[in-house]
Coordinates of C-alpha atoms in Angstrom, one line a residue:
X1 CA 86.9 1.9 55.7
X2 CA 84.4 4.2 57.3
X3 CA 84.9 6.9 54.7
X4 CA 83.8 4.5 52.0
X5 CA 80.4 3.9 53.7
X6 CA 77.5 6.1 52.1
X7 CA 75.9 8.4 54.6
X8 CA 72.3 7.3 55.4
X9 CA 69.8 9.9 54.1
X10 CA 66.6 10.0 56.1
X11 CA 63.9 11.4 53.7
X12 CA 60.6 10.6 55.3
X13 CA 59.5 11.1 58.8
X14 CA 60.0 8.3 61.3
X15 CA 57.0 6.1 61.4
X16 CA 56.1 6.5 57.7
X17 CA 55.0 3.2 56.2
X18 CA 56.0 2.6 52.6
X19 CA 55.4 -0.4 50.5
X20 CA 56.3 -0.7 46.8
X21 CA 57.0 -2.9 43.8
X22 CA 55.2 -5.8 42.4
X23 CA 53.9 -7.0 45.8
X24 CA 52.3 -3.7 46.4
X25 CA 50.5 -3.8 43.0
X26 CA 49.4 -7.4 43.5
X27 CA 48.1 -6.3 46.9
X28 CA 46.0 -3.5 45.4
X29 CA 44.6 -5.8 42.7
X30 CA 43.5 -8.4 45.6
X31 CA 41.8 -5.6 47.4
X32 CA 39.8 -4.5 44.3
X33 CA 38.9 -8.1 43.5
X34 CA 37.6 -8.5 47.1
X35 CA 35.4 -5.5 46.6
X36 CA 34.1 -6.7 43.3
X37 CA 33.3 -10.0 45.0
X38 CA 30.9 -8.2 47.5
X39 CA 28.6 -6.9 44.6
X40 CA 29.1 -9.8 42.2
X41 CA 25.9 -11.7 43.4
X42 CA 23.7 -8.7 42.9
X43 CA 24.0 -8.6 39.1
X44 CA 21.0 -9.5 36.9
X45 CA 17.3 -10.5 37.3
X46 CA 18.2 -13.3 39.6
X47 CA 20.7 -11.2 41.7
X48 CA 20.6 -11.4 45.5
X49 CA 20.2 -8.5 47.7
X50 CA 22.6 -7.3 50.5
X51 CA 21.5 -6.3 54.0
X52 CA 23.7 -3.6 55.4
X53 CA 23.3 -2.1 59.0
X54 CA 25.5 0.6 60.4
X55 CA 26.6 1.4 63.9
X56 CA 23.6 3.6 64.3
X57 CA 21.3 0.6 63.7
X58 CA 19.9 1.8 60.3
X59 CA 19.2 -1.2 58.1
X60 CA 19.4 -0.9 54.3
X61 CA 18.4 -3.8 51.9
X62 CA 19.6 -3.1 48.4
X63 CA 21.0 -4.6 45.2
X64 CA 22.0 -1.4 43.7
X65 CA 25.8 -1.3 43.1
X66 CA 26.2 2.4 44.0
X67 CA 24.1 2.3 47.1
X68 CA 26.1 -0.8 48.4
X69 CA 29.4 0.7 47.6
X70 CA 28.4 3.9 49.3
X71 CA 27.4 2.1 52.5
X72 CA 30.4 -0.2 52.7
X73 CA 33.0 1.6 54.8
X74 CA 36.0 0.8 52.7
X75 CA 39.3 1.7 54.2
X76 CA 41.7 0.3 51.5
X77 CA 42.9 3.4 49.5
X78 CA 43.1 1.6 46.1
X79 CA 39.7 -0.1 46.6
X80 CA 38.2 3.3 47.2
X81 CA 38.6 4.0 43.5
X82 CA 35.9 1.4 42.7
X83 CA 33.6 3.3 45.0
X84 CA 34.2 6.5 43.0
X85 CA 33.6 4.7 39.6
X86 CA 30.3 3.4 40.9
X87 CA 29.2 6.8 42.0
X88 CA 30.3 8.4 38.7
X89 CA 28.3 5.7 36.8
X90 CA 25.3 6.4 39.0
X91 CA 25.4 10.2 38.4
X92 CA 26.0 10.0 34.8
X93 CA 23.8 7.2 33.5
X94 CA 22.0 6.0 36.7
X95 CA 22.2 2.2 36.0
X96 CA 25.1 -0.3 35.5
X97 CA 26.8 0.5 38.8
X98 CA 27.3 -3.3 39.5
X99 CA 28.5 -3.8 36.1
X100 CA 31.2 -1.2 36.3
X101 CA 32.6 -2.5 39.6
X102 CA 32.6 -6.1 38.2
X103 CA 34.3 -5.1 35.0
X104 CA 37.0 -3.2 36.7
X105 CA 37.7 -6.1 39.2
X106 CA 37.8 -8.4 36.4
X107 CA 40.2 -6.4 34.2
X108 CA 42.6 -6.3 37.2
X109 CA 42.1 -10.0 37.9
X110 CA 43.2 -10.8 34.3
X111 CA 46.1 -8.4 34.6
X112 CA 47.5 -10.1 37.8
X113 CA 49.2 -13.1 36.3
X114 CA 51.1 -10.8 33.8
X115 CA 52.1 -8.5 36.7
X116 CA 53.4 -11.5 38.7
X117 CA 55.3 -12.7 35.6
X118 CA 57.1 -9.3 35.5
X119 CA 55.3 -7.5 32.6
X120 CA 55.7 -3.8 33.1
X121 CA 52.2 -2.2 34.0
X122 CA 52.5 0.5 31.3
X123 CA 52.5 -2.2 28.5
X124 CA 49.2 -3.5 30.1
X125 CA 47.8 0.0 30.4
X126 CA 48.5 0.8 26.8
X127 CA 46.8 -2.4 25.6
X128 CA 43.7 -2.0 27.7
X129 CA 43.3 1.5 26.4
X130 CA 43.5 0.4 22.9
X131 CA 41.0 -2.4 23.6
X132 CA 38.6 0.1 25.3
X133 CA 38.6 2.3 22.3
X134 CA 38.0 -0.5 19.9
X135 CA 35.2 -1.8 22.1
X136 CA 33.4 1.6 22.2
X137 CA 33.6 1.9 18.4
X138 CA 32.2 -1.6 18.1
X139 CA 29.3 -0.7 20.5
X140 CA 28.4 2.3 18.4
X141 CA 28.3 0.2 15.3
X142 CA 26.0 -2.5 16.8
X143 CA 23.5 0.2 18.6
X144 CA 20.2 0.5 17.0
X145 CA 18.6 3.9 16.9
X146 CA 15.0 4.6 18.1
X147 CA 15.0 8.1 16.5
X148 CA 12.2 9.1 14.2
X149 CA 9.6 6.8 15.6
X150 CA 6.1 8.0 16.6
X151 CA 5.5 8.9 20.3
X152 CA 3.5 5.5 20.9
X153 CA 6.3 3.6 19.5
X154 CA 9.0 5.5 21.4
X155 CA 7.1 4.9 24.6
X156 CA 6.9 1.2 24.1
X157 CA 10.6 1.0 23.2
X158 CA 11.6 3.2 26.3
X159 CA 9.3 1.0 28.4
X160 CA 11.4 -2.1 27.3
X161 CA 14.6 -0.3 28.4
X162 CA 13.0 0.6 31.8
X163 CA 11.7 -3.0 32.2
X164 CA 15.2 -4.3 31.6
X165 CA 16.6 -2.2 34.3
X166 CA 13.7 -3.1 36.8
X167 CA 14.0 -6.8 36.1
X168 CA 17.2 -7.0 38.3
X169 CA 15.6 -5.1 41.2
X170 CA 13.4 -6.1 44.0
X171 CA 10.2 -4.8 42.3
X172 CA 11.1 -6.8 39.2
X173 CA 7.8 -8.7 39.6
X174 CA 5.8 -5.7 38.6
X175 CA 8.3 -4.3 36.1
X176 CA 5.6 -3.7 33.4
X177 CA 3.5 -1.8 35.7
X178 CA 6.4 0.5 36.8
X179 CA 8.1 0.7 33.5
X180 CA 5.1 2.4 31.9
X181 CA 4.8 4.8 35.0
X182 CA 8.4 5.8 34.6
X183 CA 8.2 6.4 30.9
X184 CA 5.0 8.6 31.4
X185 CA 6.9 10.6 34.2
X186 CA 9.9 11.1 32.1
X187 CA 7.9 12.2 29.0
X188 CA 5.8 14.6 31.3
X189 CA 9.0 16.5 32.3
X190 CA 10.1 16.7 28.6
X191 CA 13.3 18.5 28.1
X192 CA 13.5 19.6 31.7
X193 CA 17.0 18.5 32.9
X194 CA 16.5 18.8 36.6
X195 CA 15.7 15.3 38.0
X196 CA 14.1 16.7 41.1
X197 CA 11.1 17.6 38.9
X198 CA 10.1 14.0 39.3
X199 CA 9.0 13.7 42.8
X200 CA 8.7 10.3 44.6
X201 CA 6.6 10.2 47.8
X202 CA 6.4 7.1 49.9
X203 CA 3.3 5.9 51.7
X204 CA 3.7 2.7 53.7
X205 CA 0.7 0.3 53.4
X206 CA -1.3 -1.2 50.6
X207 CA 0.5 -3.2 47.8
X208 CA 2.7 -2.1 45.0
X209 CA -0.1 -2.0 42.5
X210 CA -1.7 0.8 44.7
X211 CA 1.2 3.2 43.5
X212 CA 0.1 5.7 41.1
X213 CA 1.5 8.7 39.0
X214 CA 0.3 12.2 39.3
X215 CA 0.7 14.3 36.3
X216 CA 1.5 17.2 38.3
X217 CA 2.6 17.7 42.1
X218 CA 1.5 15.8 45.1
X219 CA 2.8 16.4 48.7
X220 CA 1.7 15.5 52.3
X221 CA -0.8 17.7 54.1
X222 CA 1.2 20.3 55.9
X223 CA 0.8 21.3 59.6
X224 CA -2.6 22.9 59.9
X225 CA -4.3 25.3 62.4
X226 CA -7.8 25.5 63.6
X227 CA -10.1 26.6 60.8
X228 CA -8.3 24.3 58.3
X229 CA -11.2 21.8 58.3
X230 CA -13.6 24.5 57.2
X231 CA -11.7 25.2 54.1
X232 CA -12.8 23.6 50.7
X233 CA -10.7 20.7 49.7
X234 CA -11.4 20.5 46.0
X235 CA -11.2 23.2 43.2
X236 CA -11.5 23.1 39.5
X237 CA -9.2 25.4 37.5
X238 CA -8.2 27.3 40.7
X239 CA -5.7 30.2 40.7
X240 CA -2.7 29.4 42.9
X241 CA -0.7 32.0 44.9
X242 CA 2.8 30.9 45.9
X243 CA 4.4 32.9 48.7
X244 CA 7.7 33.0 50.8
X245 CA 6.3 35.0 53.6
X246 CA 4.9 34.4 57.1
X247 CA 1.2 35.0 57.6
X248 CA 0.9 35.1 61.2
X249 CA 1.1 37.5 64.3
X250 CA 4.7 37.3 65.6
X251 CA 6.2 38.8 68.7
X252 CA 8.7 41.2 68.2
X253 CA 12.0 39.6 67.2
X254 CA 14.2 42.5 68.1
X255 CA 14.4 43.9 71.7
X256 CA 12.3 46.9 70.8
X257 CA 11.3 49.4 73.5
X258 CA 8.3 51.6 73.2
X259 CA 7.6 54.3 76.0
X260 CA 4.0 55.1 76.4
X261 CA 2.7 58.2 78.2
X262 CA -0.9 57.1 78.0
X263 CA -2.3 53.6 78.4
X264 CA -4.7 54.2 75.4
X265 CA -1.8 54.4 73.1
X266 CA -1.0 50.8 73.7
X267 CA -4.1 49.7 71.9
X268 CA -3.1 51.7 68.9
X269 CA 0.2 49.7 68.7
X270 CA -1.7 46.5 69.0
X271 CA -4.1 47.5 66.3
X272 CA -1.3 48.5 63.9
X273 CA 0.0 45.0 64.2
X274 CA -3.4 43.5 63.4
X275 CA -3.9 45.9 60.6
X276 CA -0.7 44.9 59.0
X277 CA -1.6 41.2 58.8
X278 CA -5.2 41.9 57.8
X279 CA -3.9 44.1 54.9
X280 CA -1.7 41.2 53.8
X281 CA -4.6 38.6 54.0
X282 CA -6.9 41.1 52.2
X283 CA -4.3 41.5 49.3
X284 CA -4.1 37.6 49.0
X285 CA -7.9 37.4 48.7
X286 CA -8.1 40.3 46.2
X287 CA -5.6 38.6 43.9
X288 CA -8.4 36.0 43.1
X289 CA -6.4 33.1 44.3
X290 CA -8.2 30.0 45.5
X291 CA -5.2 28.1 46.7
X292 CA -2.5 29.9 48.9
X293 CA 0.8 28.0 49.5
X294 CA 3.6 29.4 51.6
X295 CA 7.2 28.1 52.4
X296 CA 6.8 29.8 55.8
X297 CA 4.0 29.4 58.4
X298 CA 0.4 30.4 57.9
X299 CA -1.0 31.0 61.4
X300 CA -4.4 30.3 62.9
X301 CA -5.7 33.8 62.2
X302 CA -4.9 33.5 58.4
X303 CA -6.2 30.0 58.2
X304 CA -9.6 31.0 59.7
X305 CA -9.7 34.2 57.5
X306 CA -9.1 32.1 54.3
X307 CA -11.7 29.5 55.5
X308 CA -14.3 32.1 55.8
X309 CA -13.7 33.2 52.2
X310 CA -13.6 29.7 50.7
X311 CA -9.9 29.7 50.1
X312 CA -7.6 26.7 50.8
X313 CA -4.1 27.5 52.3
X314 CA -1.1 25.4 53.3
X315 CA 1.9 26.7 55.2
X316 CA 5.4 25.3 55.8
X317 CA 5.4 23.6 52.3
X318 CA 8.7 22.1 51.7
X319 CA 10.9 24.3 49.3
X320 CA 11.4 21.3 46.9
X321 CA 7.7 20.8 46.6
X322 CA 7.0 24.5 46.3
X323 CA 9.5 24.9 43.5
X324 CA 7.8 21.9 41.7
X325 CA 4.4 23.5 42.1
X326 CA 5.8 26.7 40.6
X327 CA 7.3 24.9 37.6
X328 CA 4.0 22.8 37.1
X329 CA 1.4 25.6 37.5
X330 CA 3.4 28.3 35.8
X331 CA 3.2 30.4 39.0
X332 CA 6.0 32.5 40.5
X333 CA 7.0 32.4 44.2
X334 CA 6.4 35.9 45.7
X335 CA 8.2 37.5 48.7
X336 CA 5.6 40.2 49.1
X337 CA 1.8 40.5 48.8
X338 CA 1.9 43.9 47.3
X339 CA 1.1 44.4 43.7
X340 CA 0.2 40.7 42.9
X341 CA -0.5 40.6 39.1
X342 CA -2.2 37.8 37.2
X343 CA 1.1 36.7 35.6
X344 CA 2.5 35.5 39.0
X345 CA -0.5 33.2 39.7
X346 CA -0.4 29.6 38.7
X347 CA -3.3 27.3 37.6
X348 CA -4.2 23.6 37.3
X349 CA -7.2 21.7 36.1
X350 CA -8.0 20.1 39.5
X351 CA -6.7 20.6 43.0
X352 CA -7.8 18.2 45.7
X353 CA -7.0 16.8 49.0
X354 CA -7.0 13.0 48.9
X355 CA -6.5 10.3 51.5
X356 CA -3.6 7.9 50.5
X357 CA -3.1 5.2 53.1
X358 CA -3.1 6.9 56.5
X359 CA -1.7 10.2 54.9
X360 CA -3.6 13.1 53.4
X361 CA -2.2 14.4 50.1
X362 CA -2.6 17.7 48.4
X363 CA -2.7 16.9 44.7
X364 CA -2.4 19.3 41.7
X365 CA -3.2 17.5 38.5
X366 CA -3.6 18.6 34.9
X367 CA -1.0 21.2 35.1
X368 CA -0.5 23.5 32.0
X369 CA 3.3 23.5 31.7
X370 CA 3.5 19.7 32.4
X371 CA 7.2 20.1 33.5
X372 CA 6.8 17.9 36.5
X373 CA 5.3 14.6 37.7
X374 CA 5.0 12.8 41.0
X375 CA 5.1 9.0 41.7
X376 CA 3.3 8.0 44.9
X377 CA 4.8 4.7 46.0
X378 CA 2.9 2.2 48.1
X379 CA 4.2 -1.1 49.8
X380 CA 4.4 -3.2 52.9
X381 CA 7.6 -2.5 54.7
X382 CA 9.6 0.8 54.8
X383 CA 12.7 -1.1 53.6
X384 CA 10.8 -2.3 50.6
X385 CA 9.5 1.1 49.6
X386 CA 13.1 2.6 50.1
X387 CA 14.5 0.0 47.7
X388 CA 11.6 0.6 45.2
X389 CA 12.6 4.2 45.3
X390 CA 16.3 3.4 44.4
X391 CA 15.1 1.1 41.7
X392 CA 12.8 3.7 40.1
X393 CA 15.6 6.2 40.2
X394 CA 17.7 3.9 38.1
X395 CA 14.9 3.4 35.6
X396 CA 14.1 7.1 35.4
X397 CA 17.8 7.8 34.7
X398 CA 18.0 5.1 32.0
X399 CA 14.8 6.4 30.3
X400 CA 16.1 10.0 30.3
X401 CA 19.4 8.9 28.8
X402 CA 17.6 6.7 26.1
X403 CA 15.6 9.8 25.2
X404 CA 18.6 11.9 24.8
X405 CA 21.1 9.3 23.2
X406 CA 18.5 7.4 21.3
X407 CA 20.4 4.3 20.6
X408 CA 20.1 0.9 22.3
X409 CA 21.9 -2.4 22.4
X410 CA 21.0 -5.9 23.3
X411 CA 21.2 -6.7 27.1
X412 CA 21.6 -10.1 28.8
X413 CA 25.4 -10.2 28.2
X414 CA 24.8 -10.2 24.4
X415 CA 26.9 -7.0 23.7
X416 CA 29.6 -8.1 26.1
X417 CA 30.1 -11.4 24.2
X418 CA 30.0 -9.8 20.8
X419 CA 32.7 -7.3 21.9
X420 CA 34.7 -10.1 23.5
X421 CA 34.6 -12.0 20.2
X422 CA 35.5 -8.9 18.1
X423 CA 38.5 -8.1 20.4
X424 CA 39.8 -11.7 20.2
X425 CA 39.6 -11.6 16.4
X426 CA 41.4 -8.2 16.5
X427 CA 44.1 -9.5 18.8
X428 CA 45.1 -12.1 16.2
X429 CA 46.1 -9.3 13.8
X430 CA 48.6 -7.9 16.3
X431 CA 52.2 -9.0 16.7
X432 CA 53.8 -8.9 20.2
X433 CA 52.8 -9.1 23.7
X434 CA 49.8 -6.8 23.4
X435 CA 48.1 -9.6 21.6
X436 CA 47.9 -11.5 25.0
X437 CA 46.8 -8.4 26.9
X438 CA 44.0 -7.7 24.5
X439 CA 43.0 -11.3 24.7
X440 CA 42.9 -11.1 28.5
X441 CA 40.7 -7.9 28.2
X442 CA 38.3 -9.7 25.9
X443 CA 38.1 -12.6 28.4
X444 CA 37.3 -10.2 31.3
X445 CA 34.3 -8.9 29.3
X446 CA 32.8 -12.5 29.5
X447 CA 32.3 -11.8 33.3
X448 CA 29.0 -10.2 32.8
X449 CA 27.1 -13.3 31.0
X450 CA 29.0 -15.7 33.3
X451 CA 27.8 -13.9 36.5
X452 CA 24.3 -13.6 35.2
X453 CA 24.4 -17.5 34.9
X454 CA 26.0 -18.0 38.2
X455 CA 23.4 -15.7 40.0
X456 CA 20.5 -17.6 38.3
X457 CA 22.0 -21.0 39.3
X458 CA 22.7 -22.1 35.7
X459 CA 25.9 -23.9 34.4
X460 CA 28.0 -20.9 33.3
X461 CA 30.5 -23.0 31.3
X462 CA 27.7 -24.6 29.3
X463 CA 25.8 -21.4 28.5
X464 CA 29.1 -19.5 27.7
X465 CA 30.2 -22.3 25.3
X466 CA 26.8 -22.0 23.5
X467 CA 27.1 -18.2 23.4
X468 CA 30.7 -18.4 22.0
X469 CA 29.5 -20.8 19.4
X470 CA 26.6 -18.5 18.3
X471 CA 28.6 -15.4 18.2
X472 CA 31.3 -17.0 16.2
X473 CA 28.9 -17.7 13.2
X474 CA 30.3 -16.0 10.1
X475 CA 26.9 -14.6 9.2
X476 CA 26.9 -12.4 12.2
X477 CA 23.3 -13.4 13.1
X478 CA 24.5 -14.5 16.7
X479 CA 25.4 -10.9 17.7
X480 CA 22.1 -10.2 19.6
X481 CA 22.2 -13.5 21.6
X482 CA 22.6 -13.4 25.3
X483 CA 21.7 -15.4 28.4
X484 CA 18.1 -16.5 28.7
X485 CA 17.3 -16.1 32.4
X486 CA 14.0 -18.0 32.2
X487 CA 15.2 -21.3 30.5
X488 CA 18.8 -21.4 31.4
X489 CA 19.8 -21.4 27.6
X490 CA 20.6 -18.7 25.2
X491 CA 18.0 -16.5 23.4
X492 CA 18.0 -13.5 21.1
X493 CA 18.0 -10.6 23.6
X494 CA 16.8 -8.1 21.1
X495 CA 13.8 -10.1 20.0
X496 CA 13.0 -10.7 23.8
X497 CA 13.2 -6.9 24.3
X498 CA 16.0 -7.1 26.8
X499 CA 17.6 -3.8 25.9
X500 CA 19.7 -1.1 27.4
X501 CA 20.9 2.3 26.2
X502 CA 24.3 2.1 24.5
X503 CA 25.4 5.1 26.6
X504 CA 25.2 2.8 29.7
X505 CA 27.6 0.2 28.2
X506 CA 30.0 2.8 26.8
X507 CA 30.3 4.6 30.1
X508 CA 30.7 1.4 32.1
X509 CA 33.5 0.1 29.9
X510 CA 35.2 3.6 29.8
X511 CA 35.0 4.0 33.7
X512 CA 36.0 0.4 34.5
X513 CA 39.1 0.6 32.1
X514 CA 40.1 4.0 33.5
X515 CA 39.9 2.6 37.1
X516 CA 41.9 -0.6 36.2
X517 CA 44.6 1.5 34.5
X518 CA 44.7 3.9 37.4
X519 CA 45.3 1.0 39.8
X520 CA 47.8 -0.7 37.6
X521 CA 49.8 2.7 37.4
X522 CA 50.3 2.7 41.2
X523 CA 53.5 1.0 42.3
X524 CA 54.1 2.5 45.8
X525 CA 51.8 3.4 48.8
X526 CA 53.1 5.9 51.3
X527 CA 51.3 6.1 54.7
X528 CA 52.3 9.1 56.6
X529 CA 52.2 9.0 60.4
X530 CA 50.1 11.4 62.3
X531 CA 51.7 14.8 62.3
X532 CA 53.5 15.8 65.5
X533 CA 50.9 18.4 66.4
X534 CA 48.2 16.0 66.1
X535 CA 50.0 13.5 68.3
X536 CA 50.7 16.2 70.8
X537 CA 46.9 17.1 70.9
X538 CA 46.1 13.4 71.3
X539 CA 48.6 13.0 74.2
X540 CA 47.4 16.3 75.8
X541 CA 43.8 15.0 75.7
X542 CA 44.9 11.8 77.1
X543 CA 46.7 13.6 80.0
X544 CA 43.5 15.6 80.8
X545 CA 44.9 18.8 79.1
X546 CA 48.2 18.9 80.9
X547 CA 50.2 17.8 77.8
X548 CA 52.7 19.8 76.0
X549 CA 50.8 22.7 74.4
X550 CA 47.5 21.0 74.6
X551 CA 44.4 21.5 76.7
X552 CA 44.8 25.4 77.0
X553 CA 43.3 27.2 74.1
X554 CA 45.7 29.9 72.7
X555 CA 48.7 28.5 74.4
X556 CA 51.3 27.1 72.0
X557 CA 54.3 25.1 72.8
X558 CA 56.6 28.2 72.8
X559 CA 54.5 30.1 75.3
X560 CA 55.4 30.1 79.0
X561 CA 52.7 29.6 81.5
X562 CA 52.5 32.6 83.9

């Protein structure tokens, strides 16, 4: 009898937690749905904000999906995938982070009943991928190009895209004011790809309308020495010298030893040090520069020396700001003051030091290369300004994307309803189970207009029925109709200038489908216990270093204590 029993094979280490099968898949879906529920209410112009405070006491108020997902300390391994897609959407297109999490959650929610009924996840994945490809093709068909327009027309079209993004943010009340500012900033940097060429400086105080755009660079007054106040604070067409060297007397860094036989020789050593710095300062003056900026310190001797010669200087300028000044003024950062030629000096129309709130700002405007811009943000509370900065980041990204991929689609849930209708129609032409799966994918897309209604306090069922009716018209005239947030009915989103770049929608649907398919393809979770060595170390630290192999650096378990 004993010989008939199969020997038990121990494969995984004792303490390993494994869960698999349908129950595990359903559990993962539930976790992802719970994450989507957290950000659900932040969608749209009437979305609510989330207040998150961490164990350090830092408080963040935001309705930006990526920011919320980043700050939530999610421990569920499957739900972390939603954090990743929010981050990828943020880095790729900048906006639509809440949309992508919501769509992924809804795709999984629609797949759940099929999984519970015993449908193989691979069938669902195949259908979802087909539906995703069809949806993207349809978006490209519906997209309207803004190419070939004049600059003024383009500006107004891009401002509409920026306003649509900002309408769902905390600064939505001033969206027109900020939208034109964002468009001017993005057009100022032109084809420059680096986003850090648009600087955002925050100054508490005043109201939002006191915010302004500098067509160049602005940064806070740096630490200054005696003599600084005697320097001129305004120049027209100055030459600008950018340095990465210290201009101050320094004590010897190395332990140098000098033996003197005669006390008078000591003076010659001191004089040599002074001559070195005077030589450097003299070369800066001879270069013809009227503004000298350095990433390293400019000491009190140099400050007074420049003040006597009507030259402005600022030391310890942040590297990011110095790089932006270099890009804007056409200057080059020097690591030596020897042989300063005209080509390495920058220039701008006006340099001035201005008071902004209780801060003083050095402002370089009218820069020749025009490859940089700075937005100075004002507002009451620090939290408010922080959120305004996040909102402007989204709007800047959107305008950049719209400039590069110059096609836009109707917002307000219009594009989602149109794709949903198209996929339902397509599903009717398919025989077999995949008809049901594509139908459920189409139904999931309706979550965007439904959530827009819920967040605004409208009757979602009523509005969705009106939208379905409008989109089903055979003439196709209902395609641009979406939710009208102001009246609680439906309206032509395109005519109302509620636009978003098509790349945002394409990326969101792609990423959400990818995440849903990834989660559906997982059927087992294995949680490894802590490795023995880690347990040994934990035990050793608990025993005050007397544990096996712990507490004594360099002594392993196999070493004898002598």
